[in-house]
Amino acid sequence: MPEKIHLLTPGPTPLPECVRLALARDMLHHRKSEFIAIMHRIQENLRLLFGTVGPVLPLSCSGTGAMTAAVYGLFQPGEKVLVAEAGKFGQRWRHIAAARGLGIVTLYAPWGEAVPAEAVNKKLDDDPSIAGVLMQLSETSTGVLHPAREVGAVCRERKALFVVDGISAVGLSPCPMDAWGIDCLLTGSQKGLMLPPGLALLALSPRAWKKAENTTPGCFYFNLVKERDNLVKGQTNFTSPVNLIVGLDESLAFLLKDGLEAVYRKQWALTMLARSGVSAMGLELFAKENFAWGVTSVLLPKGLNGAAVLRCAAEKFGVLMAGGQDHLKGRLVRIGHMGYVDWVDVTAGLYALNQSIKEVGGFCGARDYLEQALAAWSAALTVAPGKALPLTHS
Ligand SMILES: *Cc1c(COP(=O)(O)O)cnc(C)c1O
């Protein structure tokens, strides 16, 4: 193994030094004033990031815990939800809803495609008893971005709550929950937020809070209404993940130092860098139109051993990337460009990918693929602010 490892995985991600140092601090007591001040301070940045005026709850769990908290706190057994499923994480919504005893209508789209908002609209027309729509903003298993803004507009007209797993989107691409009509937005710490795993964040709209207040929570640990009441006092229901909260205070300040627009522009440019490089290599992008801004999925040529490519990239170049899941195992390479990752890391990832494919399969594309990739990156950075981003934060 090379001595320096480049983590280009869609979580966990590399951490900035200021965050690592903050994480190394000795314990603060979670019921004492210094910690309470930090809890209050992070709210302002979290609201900016989530695009909401409401509270953003920290929860001690991985992202899936927050998905569970949402389903168990917003819906009663017997209620019906619509699950948008076009990958591994859509499937997870379905499994959580089933565990809660909900009736489930599934709207499938092929892996690699987005779930169309019109199809959600039609399902809700067909069955007005549907109480919620569960969707990913970014489906990390395929690298697809679902049309959250459009689905939010559909749900807003109806009683169905729009519940969005933003785990690989928050801090990476726009997700202004209030403006888009998202009723529940949640994320985890180890993707766009430049933190270790173990902390989740969740926010509700006013009508989702009303629903939560009228729903008996499905488990003792996740009680969203009690969490909200405690948050007013800068507290969590149980012992807070103190170091992660201290780290979050640093990571939010670091992430947002130049404003939200700068965060998205950086991510957009990294996405252009990765996508242009992959195309110039002669490889197929798996997510064609609606692509995520934190992960780029690459479909490998048939017959090429994906596991061997990933192994070569890791062992020879020290670049760790992810493969495909389920039926795409061995067929996809997923290049994560989230967390504390810059153009140098992504360029190294492209080089490692190209060289590893050459080594394993003898296949290679344009000789100037890195130049093409870097040209796309710099073009994406230099256009007038607000112009090039297809989804600006409104
Ligand atoms: C990573 C991820 C998850 C899972 O999060 P955990 O922290 O592993 O529980 C869920 N949804 C999406 C979209 C993700 O990217």
JSON list of N, CA and C and ligand atoms in Angstrom, two decimals, residues 10-11 61-65 67 89 92 136 138-141 165-168 188 190-191 197, ligand 1:
[
{"chain": "A", "resi": 10, "resn": "PRO", "atom": "N", "xyz": [-17.77, 7.61, -1.36]},
{"chain": "A", "resi": 10, "resn": "PRO", "atom": "CA", "xyz": [-18.95, 8.42, -0.98]},
{"chain": "A", "resi": 10, "resn": "PRO", "atom": "C", "xyz": [-19.29, 8.20, 0.49]},
{"chain": "A", "resi": 11, "resn": "GLY", "atom": "N", "xyz": [-18.40, 8.54, 1.34]},
{"chain": "A", "resi": 11, "resn": "GLY", "atom": "CA", "xyz": [-18.52, 8.41, 2.79]},
{"chain": "A", "resi": 11, "resn": "GLY", "atom": "C", "xyz": [-17.95, 7.10, 3.27]},
{"chain": "A", "resi": 61, "resn": "CYS", "atom": "N", "xyz": [-26.53, 8.92, 15.85]},
{"chain": "A", "resi": 61, "resn": "CYS", "atom": "CA", "xyz": [-26.72, 7.70, 15.07]},
{"chain": "A", "resi": 61, "resn": "CYS", "atom": "C", "xyz": [-26.12, 7.95, 13.69]},
{"chain": "A", "resi": 62, "resn": "SER", "atom": "N", "xyz": [-26.03, 6.91, 12.90]},
{"chain": "A", "resi": 62, "resn": "SER", "atom": "CA", "xyz": [-25.61, 7.10, 11.50]},
{"chain": "A", "resi": 62, "resn": "SER", "atom": "C", "xyz": [-26.81, 7.63, 10.72]},
{"chain": "A", "resi": 63, "resn": "GLY", "atom": "N", "xyz": [-26.64, 7.88, 9.45]},
{"chain": "A", "resi": 63, "resn": "GLY", "atom": "CA", "xyz": [-27.71, 8.43, 8.63]},
{"chain": "A", "resi": 63, "resn": "GLY", "atom": "C", "xyz": [-28.97, 7.57, 8.64]},
{"chain": "A", "resi": 64, "resn": "THR", "atom": "N", "xyz": [-28.78, 6.27, 8.63]},
{"chain": "A", "resi": 64, "resn": "THR", "atom": "CA", "xyz": [-29.93, 5.36, 8.62]},
{"chain": "A", "resi": 64, "resn": "THR", "atom": "C", "xyz": [-30.77, 5.52, 9.89]},
{"chain": "A", "resi": 65, "resn": "GLY", "atom": "N", "xyz": [-30.11, 5.88, 10.98]},
{"chain": "A", "resi": 65, "resn": "GLY", "atom": "CA", "xyz": [-30.83, 6.15, 12.23]},
{"chain": "A", "resi": 65, "resn": "GLY", "atom": "C", "xyz": [-31.79, 7.32, 12.04]},
{"chain": "A", "resi": 67, "resn": "MET", "atom": "N", "xyz": [-33.11, 8.25, 9.18]},
{"chain": "A", "resi": 67, "resn": "MET", "atom": "CA", "xyz": [-34.19, 7.76, 8.31]},
{"chain": "A", "resi": 67, "resn": "MET", "atom": "C", "xyz": [-35.22, 7.03, 9.16]},
{"chain": "A", "resi": 89, "resn": "PHE", "atom": "N", "xyz": [-30.48, 2.84, -1.67]},
{"chain": "A", "resi": 89, "resn": "PHE", "atom": "CA", "xyz": [-30.98, 3.62, -0.53]},
{"chain": "A", "resi": 89, "resn": "PHE", "atom": "C", "xyz": [-32.49, 3.84, -0.61]},
{"chain": "A", "resi": 92, "resn": "ARG", "atom": "N", "xyz": [-33.77, 0.99, 1.00]},
{"chain": "A", "resi": 92, "resn": "ARG", "atom": "CA", "xyz": [-33.69, 1.08, 2.47]},
{"chain": "A", "resi": 92, "resn": "ARG", "atom": "C", "xyz": [-34.92, 1.79, 3.04]},
{"chain": "A", "resi": 136, "resn": "GLN", "atom": "N", "xyz": [-34.80, 9.78, -1.87]},
{"chain": "A", "resi": 136, "resn": "GLN", "atom": "CA", "xyz": [-33.44, 10.31, -1.71]},
{"chain": "A", "resi": 136, "resn": "GLN", "atom": "C", "xyz": [-33.35, 11.61, -2.50]},
{"chain": "A", "resi": 138, "resn": "SER", "atom": "N", "xyz": [-30.04, 12.59, -3.34]},
{"chain": "A", "resi": 138, "resn": "SER", "atom": "CA", "xyz": [-28.99, 11.98, -4.13]},
{"chain": "A", "resi": 138, "resn": "SER", "atom": "C", "xyz": [-28.96, 10.49, -3.80]},
{"chain": "A", "resi": 139, "resn": "GLU", "atom": "N", "xyz": [-29.18, 9.65, -4.81]},
{"chain": "A", "resi": 139, "resn": "GLU", "atom": "CA", "xyz": [-29.14, 8.18, -4.63]},
{"chain": "A", "resi": 139, "resn": "GLU", "atom": "C", "xyz": [-27.68, 7.76, -4.82]},
{"chain": "A", "resi": 140, "resn": "THR", "atom": "N", "xyz": [-26.99, 7.59, -3.71]},
{"chain": "A", "resi": 140, "resn": "THR", "atom": "CA", "xyz": [-25.54, 7.38, -3.73]},
{"chain": "A", "resi": 140, "resn": "THR", "atom": "C", "xyz": [-25.13, 6.09, -4.45]},
{"chain": "A", "resi": 141, "resn": "SER", "atom": "N", "xyz": [-26.00, 5.10, -4.46]},
{"chain": "A", "resi": 141, "resn": "SER", "atom": "CA", "xyz": [-25.63, 3.82, -5.07]},
{"chain": "A", "resi": 141, "resn": "SER", "atom": "C", "xyz": [-25.53, 3.93, -6.59]},
{"chain": "A", "resi": 165, "resn": "ASP", "atom": "N", "xyz": [-34.17, 11.91, 2.18]},
{"chain": "A", "resi": 165, "resn": "ASP", "atom": "CA", "xyz": [-32.84, 11.48, 2.62]},
{"chain": "A", "resi": 165, "resn": "ASP", "atom": "C", "xyz": [-31.83, 12.32, 1.83]},
{"chain": "A", "resi": 166, "resn": "GLY", "atom": "N", "xyz": [-31.26, 13.29, 2.53]},
{"chain": "A", "resi": 166, "resn": "GLY", "atom": "CA", "xyz": [-30.28, 14.16, 1.89]},
{"chain": "A", "resi": 166, "resn": "GLY", "atom": "C", "xyz": [-28.86, 13.80, 2.31]},
{"chain": "A", "resi": 167, "resn": "ILE", "atom": "N", "xyz": [-28.65, 12.54, 2.68]},
{"chain": "A", "resi": 167, "resn": "ILE", "atom": "CA", "xyz": [-27.37, 12.15, 3.30]},
{"chain": "A", "resi": 167, "resn": "ILE", "atom": "C", "xyz": [-26.18, 12.44, 2.38]},
{"chain": "A", "resi": 168, "resn": "SER", "atom": "N", "xyz": [-26.32, 12.19, 1.09]},
{"chain": "A", "resi": 168, "resn": "SER", "atom": "CA", "xyz": [-25.19, 12.51, 0.21]},
{"chain": "A", "resi": 168, "resn": "SER", "atom": "C", "xyz": [-25.46, 13.77, -0.62]},
{"chain": "A", "resi": 188, "resn": "GLY", "atom": "N", "xyz": [-26.32, 12.72, 7.29]},
{"chain": "A", "resi": 188, "resn": "GLY", "atom": "CA", "xyz": [-25.37, 12.11, 8.20]},
{"chain": "A", "resi": 188, "resn": "GLY", "atom": "C", "xyz": [-24.07, 12.90, 8.17]},
{"chain": "A", "resi": 190, "resn": "GLN", "atom": "N", "xyz": [-20.88, 11.95, 7.81]},
{"chain": "A", "resi": 190, "resn": "GLN", "atom": "CA", "xyz": [-19.66, 11.46, 7.14]},
{"chain": "A", "resi": 190, "resn": "GLN", "atom": "C", "xyz": [-19.64, 11.67, 5.62]},
{"chain": "A", "resi": 191, "resn": "LYS", "atom": "N", "xyz": [-20.53, 12.52, 5.11]},
{"chain": "A", "resi": 191, "resn": "LYS", "atom": "CA", "xyz": [-20.55, 12.71, 3.65]},
{"chain": "A", "resi": 191, "resn": "LYS", "atom": "C", "xyz": [-20.13, 14.15, 3.33]},
{"chain": "A", "resi": 197, "resn": "PRO", "atom": "N", "xyz": [-18.22, 9.43, 10.87]},
{"chain": "A", "resi": 197, "resn": "PRO", "atom": "CA", "xyz": [-19.59, 8.92, 10.99]},
{"chain": "A", "resi": 197, "resn": "PRO", "atom": "C", "xyz": [-20.08, 8.98, 12.43]},
{"chain": "B", "resi": 1, "resn": "LIG", "atom": "C1", "xyz": [-24.52, 6.88, 3.09]},
{"chain": "B", "resi": 1, "resn": "LIG", "atom": "C2", "xyz": [-25.96, 6.93, 2.82]},
{"chain": "B", "resi": 1, "resn": "LIG", "atom": "C3", "xyz": [-26.90, 6.34, 3.68]},
{"chain": "B", "resi": 1, "resn": "LIG", "atom": "C4", "xyz": [-26.50, 5.50, 4.84]},
{"chain": "B", "resi": 1, "resn": "LIG", "atom": "O1", "xyz": [-26.01, 6.22, 5.86]},
{"chain": "B", "resi": 1, "resn": "LIG", "atom": "P1", "xyz": [-25.37, 5.49, 7.15]},
{"chain": "B", "resi": 1, "resn": "LIG", "atom": "O2", "xyz": [-24.69, 6.64, 7.80]},
{"chain": "B", "resi": 1, "resn": "LIG", "atom": "O3", "xyz": [-24.43, 4.44, 6.64]},
{"chain": "B", "resi": 1, "resn": "LIG", "atom": "O4", "xyz": [-26.47, 4.93, 7.93]},
{"chain": "B", "resi": 1, "resn": "LIG", "atom": "C5", "xyz": [-28.24, 6.50, 3.40]},
{"chain": "B", "resi": 1, "resn": "LIG", "atom": "N1", "xyz": [-28.66, 7.19, 2.33]},
{"chain": "B", "resi": 1, "resn": "LIG", "atom": "C6", "xyz": [-27.78, 7.76, 1.48]},
{"chain": "B", "resi": 1, "resn": "LIG", "atom": "C7", "xyz": [-28.31, 8.50, 0.29]},
{"chain": "B", "resi": 1, "resn": "LIG", "atom": "C8", "xyz": [-26.42, 7.65, 1.69]},
{"chain": "B", "resi": 1, "resn": "LIG", "atom": "O5", "xyz": [-25.56, 8.21, 0.84]}
]
